[in-house]
Short mmCIF file of C-alpha atoms in Angstrom, two decimals:
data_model
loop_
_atom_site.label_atom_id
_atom_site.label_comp_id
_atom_site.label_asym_id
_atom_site.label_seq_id
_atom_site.Cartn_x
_atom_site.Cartn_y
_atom_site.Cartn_z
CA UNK W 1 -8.36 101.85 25.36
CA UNK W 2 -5.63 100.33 27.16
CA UNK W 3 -2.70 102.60 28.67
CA UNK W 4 0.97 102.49 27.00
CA UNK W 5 2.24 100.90 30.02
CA UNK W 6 -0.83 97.85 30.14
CA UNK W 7 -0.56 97.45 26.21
CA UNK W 8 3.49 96.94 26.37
CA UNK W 9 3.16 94.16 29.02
CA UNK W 10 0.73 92.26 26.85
CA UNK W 11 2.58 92.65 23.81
CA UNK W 12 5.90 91.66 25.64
CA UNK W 13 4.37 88.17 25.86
CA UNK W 14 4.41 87.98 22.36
CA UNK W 15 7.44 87.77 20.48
CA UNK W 16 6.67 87.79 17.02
CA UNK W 17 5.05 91.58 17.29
CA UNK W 18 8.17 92.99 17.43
CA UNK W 19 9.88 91.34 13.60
CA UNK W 20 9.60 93.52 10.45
CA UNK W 21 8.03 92.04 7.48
CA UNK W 22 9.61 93.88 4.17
CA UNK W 23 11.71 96.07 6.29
CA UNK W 24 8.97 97.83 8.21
CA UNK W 25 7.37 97.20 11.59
CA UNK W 26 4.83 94.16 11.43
CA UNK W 27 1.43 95.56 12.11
CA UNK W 28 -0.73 92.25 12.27
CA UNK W 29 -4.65 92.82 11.18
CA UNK W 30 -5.20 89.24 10.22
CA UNK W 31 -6.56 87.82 13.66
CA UNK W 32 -10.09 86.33 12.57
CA UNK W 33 -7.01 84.20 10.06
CA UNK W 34 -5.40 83.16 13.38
CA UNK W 35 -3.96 84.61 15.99
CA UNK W 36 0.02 85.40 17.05
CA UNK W 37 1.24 83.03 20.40
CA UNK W 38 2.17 84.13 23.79
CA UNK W 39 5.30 82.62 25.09
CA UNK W 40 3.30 81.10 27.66
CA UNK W 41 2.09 78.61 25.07
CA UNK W 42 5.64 78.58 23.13
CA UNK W 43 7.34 77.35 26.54
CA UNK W 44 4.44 75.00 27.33
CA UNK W 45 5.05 72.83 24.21
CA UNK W 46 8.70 73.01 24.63
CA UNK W 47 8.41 71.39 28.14
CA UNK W 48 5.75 69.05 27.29
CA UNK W 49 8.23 67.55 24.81
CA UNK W 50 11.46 68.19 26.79
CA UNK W 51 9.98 67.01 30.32
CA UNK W 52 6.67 64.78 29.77
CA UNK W 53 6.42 63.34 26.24
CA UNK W 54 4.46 59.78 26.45
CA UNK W 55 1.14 58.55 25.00
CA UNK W 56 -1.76 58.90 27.28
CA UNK W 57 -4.44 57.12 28.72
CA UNK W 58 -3.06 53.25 28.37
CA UNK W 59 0.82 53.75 29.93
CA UNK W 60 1.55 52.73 34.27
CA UNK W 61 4.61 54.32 33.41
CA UNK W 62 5.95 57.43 35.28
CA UNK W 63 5.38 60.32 32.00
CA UNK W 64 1.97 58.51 30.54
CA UNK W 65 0.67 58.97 33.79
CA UNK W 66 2.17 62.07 34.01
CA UNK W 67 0.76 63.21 30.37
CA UNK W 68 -3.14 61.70 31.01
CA UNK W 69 -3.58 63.81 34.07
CA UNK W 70 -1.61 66.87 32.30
CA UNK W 71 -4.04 66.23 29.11
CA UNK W 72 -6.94 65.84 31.55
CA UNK W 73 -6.47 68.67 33.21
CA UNK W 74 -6.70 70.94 30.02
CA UNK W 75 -9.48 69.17 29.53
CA UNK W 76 -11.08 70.52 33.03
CA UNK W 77 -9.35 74.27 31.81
CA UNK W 78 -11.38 74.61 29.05
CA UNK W 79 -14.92 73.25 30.19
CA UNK W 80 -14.17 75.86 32.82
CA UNK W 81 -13.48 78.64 30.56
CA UNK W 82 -16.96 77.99 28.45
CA UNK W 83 -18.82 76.98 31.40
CA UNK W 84 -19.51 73.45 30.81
CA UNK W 85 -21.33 71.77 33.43
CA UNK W 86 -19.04 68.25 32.85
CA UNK W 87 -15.46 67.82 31.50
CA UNK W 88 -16.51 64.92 29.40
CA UNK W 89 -18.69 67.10 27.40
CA UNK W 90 -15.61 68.38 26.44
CA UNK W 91 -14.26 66.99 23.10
CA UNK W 92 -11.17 67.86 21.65
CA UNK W 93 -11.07 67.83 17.91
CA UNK W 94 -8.39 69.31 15.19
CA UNK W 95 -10.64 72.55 14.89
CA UNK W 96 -13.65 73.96 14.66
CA UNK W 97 -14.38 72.49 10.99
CA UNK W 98 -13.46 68.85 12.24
CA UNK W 99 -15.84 69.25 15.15
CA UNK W 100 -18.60 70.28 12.90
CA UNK W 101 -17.51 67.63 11.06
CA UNK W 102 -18.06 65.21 13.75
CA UNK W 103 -21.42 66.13 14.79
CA UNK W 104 -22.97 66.05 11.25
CA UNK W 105 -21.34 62.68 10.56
CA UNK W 106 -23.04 61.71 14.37
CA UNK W 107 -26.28 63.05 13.53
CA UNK W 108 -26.40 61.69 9.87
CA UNK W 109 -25.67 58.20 11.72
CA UNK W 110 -28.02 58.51 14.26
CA UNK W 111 -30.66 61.40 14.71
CA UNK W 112 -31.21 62.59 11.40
CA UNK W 113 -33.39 60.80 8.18
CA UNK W 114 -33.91 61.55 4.90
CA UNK W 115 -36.13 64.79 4.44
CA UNK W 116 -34.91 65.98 7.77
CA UNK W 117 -33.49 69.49 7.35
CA UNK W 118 -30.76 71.42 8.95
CA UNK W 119 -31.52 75.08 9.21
CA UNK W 120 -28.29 77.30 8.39
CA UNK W 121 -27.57 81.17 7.05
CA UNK W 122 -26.13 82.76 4.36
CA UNK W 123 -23.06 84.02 6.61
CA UNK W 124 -21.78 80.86 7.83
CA UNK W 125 -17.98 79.41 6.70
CA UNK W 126 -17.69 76.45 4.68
CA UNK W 127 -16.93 75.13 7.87
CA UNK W 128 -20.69 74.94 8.52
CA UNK W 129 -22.12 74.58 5.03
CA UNK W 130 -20.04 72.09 3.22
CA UNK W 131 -20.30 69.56 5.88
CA UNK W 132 -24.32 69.67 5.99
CA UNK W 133 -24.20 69.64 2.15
CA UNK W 134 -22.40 66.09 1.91
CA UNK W 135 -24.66 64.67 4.10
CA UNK W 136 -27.46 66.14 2.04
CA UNK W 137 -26.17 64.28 -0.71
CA UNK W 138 -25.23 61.24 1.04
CA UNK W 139 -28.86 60.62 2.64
CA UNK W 140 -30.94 63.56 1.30
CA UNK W 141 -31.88 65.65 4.14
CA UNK W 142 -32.87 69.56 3.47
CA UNK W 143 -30.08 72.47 3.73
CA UNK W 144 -32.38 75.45 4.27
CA UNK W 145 -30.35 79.03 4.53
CA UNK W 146 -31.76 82.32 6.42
CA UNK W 147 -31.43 84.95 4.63
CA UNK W 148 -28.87 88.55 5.16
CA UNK W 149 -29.64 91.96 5.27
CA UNK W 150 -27.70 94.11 3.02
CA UNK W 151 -25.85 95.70 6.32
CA UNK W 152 -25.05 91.99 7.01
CA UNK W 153 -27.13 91.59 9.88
CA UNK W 154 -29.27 88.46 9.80
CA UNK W 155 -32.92 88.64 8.91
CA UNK W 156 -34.37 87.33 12.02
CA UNK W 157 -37.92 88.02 10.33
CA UNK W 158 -36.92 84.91 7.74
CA UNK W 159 -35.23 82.93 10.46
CA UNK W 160 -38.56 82.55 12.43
CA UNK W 161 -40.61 81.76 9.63
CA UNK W 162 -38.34 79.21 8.40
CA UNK W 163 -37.83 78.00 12.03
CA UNK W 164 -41.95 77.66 12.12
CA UNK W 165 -41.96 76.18 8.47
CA UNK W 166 -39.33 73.50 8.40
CA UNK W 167 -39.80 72.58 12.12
CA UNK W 168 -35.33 71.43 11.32
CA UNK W 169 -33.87 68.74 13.23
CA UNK W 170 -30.60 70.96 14.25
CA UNK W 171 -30.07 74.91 13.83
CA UNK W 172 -26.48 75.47 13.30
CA UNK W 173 -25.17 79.14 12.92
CA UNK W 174 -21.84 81.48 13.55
CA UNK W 175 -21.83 83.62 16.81
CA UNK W 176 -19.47 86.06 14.99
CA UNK W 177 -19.07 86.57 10.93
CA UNK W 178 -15.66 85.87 10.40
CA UNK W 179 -16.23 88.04 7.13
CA UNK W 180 -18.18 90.74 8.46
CA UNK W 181 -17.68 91.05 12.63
CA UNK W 182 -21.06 91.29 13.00
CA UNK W 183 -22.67 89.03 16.11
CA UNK W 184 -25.81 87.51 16.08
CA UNK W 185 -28.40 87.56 18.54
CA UNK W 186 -27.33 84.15 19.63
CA UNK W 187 -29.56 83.95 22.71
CA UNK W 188 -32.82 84.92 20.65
CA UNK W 189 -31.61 82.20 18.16
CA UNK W 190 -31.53 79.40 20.85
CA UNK W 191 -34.45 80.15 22.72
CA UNK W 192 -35.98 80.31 19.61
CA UNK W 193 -35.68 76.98 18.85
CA UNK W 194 -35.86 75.72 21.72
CA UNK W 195 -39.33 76.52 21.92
CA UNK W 196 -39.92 73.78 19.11
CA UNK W 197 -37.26 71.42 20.58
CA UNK W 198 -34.65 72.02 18.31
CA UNK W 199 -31.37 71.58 19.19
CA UNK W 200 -28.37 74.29 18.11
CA UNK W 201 -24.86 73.72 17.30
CA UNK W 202 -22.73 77.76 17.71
CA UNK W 203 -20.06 78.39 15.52
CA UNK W 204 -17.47 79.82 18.32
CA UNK W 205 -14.58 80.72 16.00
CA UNK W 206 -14.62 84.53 15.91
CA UNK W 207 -16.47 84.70 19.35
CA UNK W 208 -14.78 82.57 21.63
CA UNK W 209 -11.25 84.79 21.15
CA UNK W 210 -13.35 88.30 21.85
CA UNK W 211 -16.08 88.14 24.72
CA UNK W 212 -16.69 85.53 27.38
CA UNK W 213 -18.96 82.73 26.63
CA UNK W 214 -20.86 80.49 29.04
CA UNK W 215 -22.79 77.14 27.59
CA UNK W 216 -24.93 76.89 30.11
CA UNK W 217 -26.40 80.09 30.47
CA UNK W 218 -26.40 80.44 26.62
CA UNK W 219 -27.93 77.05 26.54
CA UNK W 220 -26.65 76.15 23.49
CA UNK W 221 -26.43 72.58 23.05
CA UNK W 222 -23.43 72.37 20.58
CA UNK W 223 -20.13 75.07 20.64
CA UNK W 224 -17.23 74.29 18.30
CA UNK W 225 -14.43 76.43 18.30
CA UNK W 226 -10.48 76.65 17.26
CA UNK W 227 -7.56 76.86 19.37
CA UNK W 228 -5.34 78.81 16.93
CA UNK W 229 -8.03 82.01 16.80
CA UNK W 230 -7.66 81.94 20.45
CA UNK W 231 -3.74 82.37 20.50
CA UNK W 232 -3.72 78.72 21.05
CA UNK W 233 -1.83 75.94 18.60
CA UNK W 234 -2.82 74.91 14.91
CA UNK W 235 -4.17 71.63 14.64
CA UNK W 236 -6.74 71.44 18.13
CA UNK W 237 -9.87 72.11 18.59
CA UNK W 238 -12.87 72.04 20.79
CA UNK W 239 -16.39 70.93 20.27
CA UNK W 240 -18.41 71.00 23.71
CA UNK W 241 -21.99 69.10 23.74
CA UNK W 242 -24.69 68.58 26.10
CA UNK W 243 -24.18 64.98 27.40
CA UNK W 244 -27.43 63.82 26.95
CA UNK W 245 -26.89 64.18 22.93
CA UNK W 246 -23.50 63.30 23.38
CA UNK W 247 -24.18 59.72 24.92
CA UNK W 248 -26.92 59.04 22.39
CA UNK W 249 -24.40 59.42 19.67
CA UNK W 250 -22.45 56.68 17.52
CA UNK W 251 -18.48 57.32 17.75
CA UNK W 252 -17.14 59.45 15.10
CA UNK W 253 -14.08 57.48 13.94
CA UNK W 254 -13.08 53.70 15.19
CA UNK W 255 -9.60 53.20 16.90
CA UNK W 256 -7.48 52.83 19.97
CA UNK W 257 -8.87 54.21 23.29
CA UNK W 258 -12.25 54.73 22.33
CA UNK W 259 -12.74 51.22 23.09
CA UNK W 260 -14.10 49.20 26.17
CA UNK W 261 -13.25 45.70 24.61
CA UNK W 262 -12.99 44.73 21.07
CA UNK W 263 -13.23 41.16 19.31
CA UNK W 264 -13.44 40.21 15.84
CA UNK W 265 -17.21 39.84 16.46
CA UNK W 266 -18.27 43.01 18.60
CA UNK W 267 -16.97 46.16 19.84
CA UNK W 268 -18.26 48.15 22.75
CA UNK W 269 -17.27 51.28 22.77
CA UNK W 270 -16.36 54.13 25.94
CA UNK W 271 -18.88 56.98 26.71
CA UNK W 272 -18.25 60.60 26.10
CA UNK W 273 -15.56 62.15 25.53
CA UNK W 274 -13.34 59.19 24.56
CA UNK W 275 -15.77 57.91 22.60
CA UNK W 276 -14.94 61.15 20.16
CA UNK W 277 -11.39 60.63 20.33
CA UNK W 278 -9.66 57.84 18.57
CA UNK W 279 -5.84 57.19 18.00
CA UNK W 280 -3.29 59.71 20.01
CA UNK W 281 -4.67 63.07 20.18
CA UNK W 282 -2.97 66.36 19.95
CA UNK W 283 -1.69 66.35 23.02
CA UNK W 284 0.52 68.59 23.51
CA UNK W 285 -1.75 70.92 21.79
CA UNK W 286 -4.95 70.51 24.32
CA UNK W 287 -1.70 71.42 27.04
CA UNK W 288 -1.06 74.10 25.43
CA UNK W 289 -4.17 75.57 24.63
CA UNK W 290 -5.67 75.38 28.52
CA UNK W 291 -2.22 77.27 29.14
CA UNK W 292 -3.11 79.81 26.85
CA UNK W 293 -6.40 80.02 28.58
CA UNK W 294 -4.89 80.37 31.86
CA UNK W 295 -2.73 83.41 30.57
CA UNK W 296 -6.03 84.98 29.24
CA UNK W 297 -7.71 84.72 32.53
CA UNK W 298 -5.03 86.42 34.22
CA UNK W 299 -6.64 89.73 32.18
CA UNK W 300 -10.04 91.19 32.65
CA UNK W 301 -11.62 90.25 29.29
CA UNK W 302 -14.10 92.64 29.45
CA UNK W 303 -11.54 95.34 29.60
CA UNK W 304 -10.05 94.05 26.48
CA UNK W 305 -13.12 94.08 25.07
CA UNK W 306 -13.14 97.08 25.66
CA UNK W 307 -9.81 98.30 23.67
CA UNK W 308 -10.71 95.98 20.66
CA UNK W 309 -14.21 97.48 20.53
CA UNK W 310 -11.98 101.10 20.99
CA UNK W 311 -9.92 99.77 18.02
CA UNK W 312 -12.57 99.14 15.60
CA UNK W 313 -14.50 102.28 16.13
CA UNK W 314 -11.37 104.24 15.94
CA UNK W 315 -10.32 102.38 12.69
CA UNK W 316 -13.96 102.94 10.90
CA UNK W 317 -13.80 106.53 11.48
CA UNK W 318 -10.57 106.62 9.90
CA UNK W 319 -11.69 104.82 6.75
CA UNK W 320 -14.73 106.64 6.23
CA UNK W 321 -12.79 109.59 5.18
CA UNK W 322 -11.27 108.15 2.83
CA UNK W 323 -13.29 108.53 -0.72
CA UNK W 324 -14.21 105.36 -2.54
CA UNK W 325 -13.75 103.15 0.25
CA UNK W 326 -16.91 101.45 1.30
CA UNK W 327 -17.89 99.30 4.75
CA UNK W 328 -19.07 95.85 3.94
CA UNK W 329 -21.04 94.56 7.56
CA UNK W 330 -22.34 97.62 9.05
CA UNK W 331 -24.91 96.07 11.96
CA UNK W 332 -25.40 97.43 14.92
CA UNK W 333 -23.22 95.34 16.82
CA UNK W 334 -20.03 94.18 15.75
CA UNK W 335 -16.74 92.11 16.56
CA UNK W 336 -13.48 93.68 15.69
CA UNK W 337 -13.57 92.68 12.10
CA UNK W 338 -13.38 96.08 9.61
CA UNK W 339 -14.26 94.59 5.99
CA UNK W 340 -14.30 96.80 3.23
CA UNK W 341 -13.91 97.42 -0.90
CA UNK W 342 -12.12 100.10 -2.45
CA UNK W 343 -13.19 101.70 -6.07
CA UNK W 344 -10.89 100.87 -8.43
CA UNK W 345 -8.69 98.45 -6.04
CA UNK W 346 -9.03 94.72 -6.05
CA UNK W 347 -9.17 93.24 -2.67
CA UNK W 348 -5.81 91.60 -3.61
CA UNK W 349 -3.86 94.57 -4.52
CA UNK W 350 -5.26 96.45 -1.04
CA UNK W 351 -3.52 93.67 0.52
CA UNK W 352 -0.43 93.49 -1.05
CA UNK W 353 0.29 97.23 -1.45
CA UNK W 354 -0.45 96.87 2.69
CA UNK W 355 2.00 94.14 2.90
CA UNK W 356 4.50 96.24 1.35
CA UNK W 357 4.70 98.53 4.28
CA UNK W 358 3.95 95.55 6.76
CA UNK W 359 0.44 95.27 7.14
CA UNK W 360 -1.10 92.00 7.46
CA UNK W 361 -4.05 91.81 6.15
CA UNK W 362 -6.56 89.15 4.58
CA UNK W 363 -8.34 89.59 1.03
CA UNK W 364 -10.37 87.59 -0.48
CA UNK W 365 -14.15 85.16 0.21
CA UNK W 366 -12.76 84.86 4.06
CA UNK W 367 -14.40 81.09 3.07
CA UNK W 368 -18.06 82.41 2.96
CA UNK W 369 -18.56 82.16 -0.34
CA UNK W 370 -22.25 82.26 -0.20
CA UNK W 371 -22.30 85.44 1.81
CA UNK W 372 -19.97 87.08 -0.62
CA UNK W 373 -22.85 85.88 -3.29
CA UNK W 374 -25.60 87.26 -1.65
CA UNK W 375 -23.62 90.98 -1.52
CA UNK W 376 -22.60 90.55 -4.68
CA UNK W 377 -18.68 91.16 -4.26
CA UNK W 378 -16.12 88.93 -5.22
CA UNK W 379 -14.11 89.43 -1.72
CA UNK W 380 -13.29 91.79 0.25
CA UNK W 381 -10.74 93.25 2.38
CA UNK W 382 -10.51 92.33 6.10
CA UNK W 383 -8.39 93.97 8.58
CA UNK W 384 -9.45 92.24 11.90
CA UNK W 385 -7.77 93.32 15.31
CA UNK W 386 -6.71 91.39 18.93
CA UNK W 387 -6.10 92.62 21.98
CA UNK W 388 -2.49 93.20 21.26
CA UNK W 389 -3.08 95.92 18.96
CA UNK W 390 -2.97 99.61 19.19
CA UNK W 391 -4.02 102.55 18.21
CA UNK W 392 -0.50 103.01 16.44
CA UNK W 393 -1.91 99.89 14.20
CA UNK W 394 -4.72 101.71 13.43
CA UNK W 395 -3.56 104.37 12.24
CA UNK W 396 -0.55 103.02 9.86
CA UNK W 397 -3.44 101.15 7.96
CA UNK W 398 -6.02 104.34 7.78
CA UNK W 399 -2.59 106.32 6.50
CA UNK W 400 -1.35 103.46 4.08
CA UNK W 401 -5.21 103.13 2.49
CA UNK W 402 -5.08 106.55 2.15
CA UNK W 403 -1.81 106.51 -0.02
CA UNK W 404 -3.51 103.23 -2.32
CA UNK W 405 -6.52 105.37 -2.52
CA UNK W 406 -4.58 108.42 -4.57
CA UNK W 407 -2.71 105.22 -6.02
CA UNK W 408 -5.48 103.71 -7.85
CA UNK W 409 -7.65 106.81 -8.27
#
């Protein structure tokens, strides 16, 4: 784990770790929900609106000039931080669920036909279901699921048969459950298909915040990911796609600056990634977010890898003495997500007896509804830790479970 002294200075940068909730210390174990700010990213907004507020892109003035290249240059930040090869096949979105949005509404216009399918699993969010779904039922292609283990692990055994069966036109699939921790053998997955010439789209939610990831030696040819779950804003996103599929994609929405020249008769539109990005985007959020991915680089990620991973083995233990308390997602390797049911305690009630002595928790589907189906639980309880938190966190929720435990038994 971390030392005192290297833990404080990390927590010092964010302010809202040291409020009470109900009178008692915040302890916050709802980081796969989103994730608390640094002030880095607080002060970054505050001077982009105090110092260079302006539209981008279309202004010779002083501050749009001054916002484009600031804008830009976050754009650069993150195809850094993933490894892109190009900043235009960086495309910011609103989130990870718009930018699986926009590739399914791209493919459905472009690549895909009727009785094409898309090959998905039974741990994915809505995010990456519903999406495929309406365009099943707007031009009938085939939604085909690969099946979970009951430890939560994937059953690579069904995903390569249904890869070989179906021959799909795009495997999409989550890096990291957001319900469960566990990570998927996302290299196997994409070589996989591969092989067959299938292209891959990587849920990068719950990974992108943990571990490093690099597109190009991954190879994926699709990444979508959040800014919020990486202590960045609400409201931006990032999807990141080879530019050769990128280029022989239709735009995604019609509007200002995606445009070469427009008359009544005929539009011709900009390449990749403007192309993506119609109207005024969030800018100040894409600012913000690269300076939140500055900050991070300033740490050895690996090392904090290395406390979470200390964090969510030290936080299991502690559960699994406590009877009637059961791990849901037990696979072999995991993110630090702890998910778990309690005998005689709805998910709900663990939460809010946890809030009481604050404890921030989630309860509930966690949005993978057809995961939950497939265990057959109605929710569960998630406690899911960040590099800010300690060992002190840990051990006020395996104490306060504990206390519910005699509660409700």
């Amino acid at each position: 784990m971390l030392s005192t002294k290297e833990l404080d200075e990390i927590r010092s940068h964010f302010p809202i770790l040291d409020h009470e909730v109900n009178g008692k210390p915040l302890t916050y174990l709802d980081n796969a929900a989103t994730t608390q700010k640094p002030t880095v990213m607080l002060e970054r907004l505050e001077h982009f609106y105090n110092e260079e507020n302006a539209n981008i892109h279309r202004g010779v003035h002083a501050l749009s000039q001054r916002a484009t290249e600031e804008y830009e240059s976050a754009r650069q930040t993150i195809a850094t931080f993933v490894g892109a090869a190009d900043k235009k096949e960086i495309i910011f979105t609103r989130g990870a669920t718009e930018a699986v949005n926009l590739v399914a509404s791209c493919m459905g216009n472009s690549h895909l036909k009727a009785g094409d399918t898309v090959l998905i699993t039974e741990m994915e969010h809505h995010a990456n279901i519903v999406p495929w779904q309406l365009l099943r039922d707007r031009m009938g292609i085939n939604l085909v699921a690969v099946g979970v283990h009951e430890t939560g692990q994937l059953d690579m055994e069904d995903f390569y048969h249904k890869l070989e069966q179906h021959k799909p036109s795009l495997v999409a699939v989550v890096h990291v459950s957001n319900s469960l921790g566990i990570v998927n053998p996302i290299k196997k997955i994409i070589d996989a298909a591969h092989k067959l010439d299938i292209p891959v789209l990587i849920d990068g939610a719950q990974s992108i915040p943990h571990f490093p990831i690099n597109v190009q030696e991954l190879d994926c040819d699709f990444l979508v990911c959040s800014g919020h779950k990486i202590f960045g804003p609400t409201g931006i996103g990032v999807l990141y796609g080879k530019m050769s599929l990128l280029e022989s994609f239709p735009p995604y929405q019609g509007g200002g600056d995606m445009i070469e020249s427009v008359t009544i008769e005929k539009t011709i539109y900009k390449g990749p990634p403007e192309r993506f990005e119609a109207g005024t985007p969030d800018i100040s959020g894409a600012i913000a977010l690269a300076a939140v991915l500055d900050f991070l680089s300033g740490y050895d990620r690996r090392r904090l890898l290395e406390h979470e991973t200390a964090l969510l083995e030290a936080a299991t233990a502690g559960v699994q003495t406590i009877p009637g308390l059961r791990i849901i997602g037990t696979g072999e390797e995991k993110a630090s997500v702890l998910s778990f049911v309690m005998e005689n305690a709805h998910p709900h009630d663990i939460a809010s007896f946890l809030d009481a002595e604050g404890i921030a928790i989630r309860s509930g589907h966690h949005c993978t509804q057809p995961l939950m189906i497939r265990l057959g639980l109605p929710g569960t309880a998630r406690a899911s830790f960040a590099f800010y938190n300690s060992q002190e966190d840990v051990d006020r929720l395996v104490n306060t479970l504990k206390k519910i435990q005699g509660f409700f038994s």
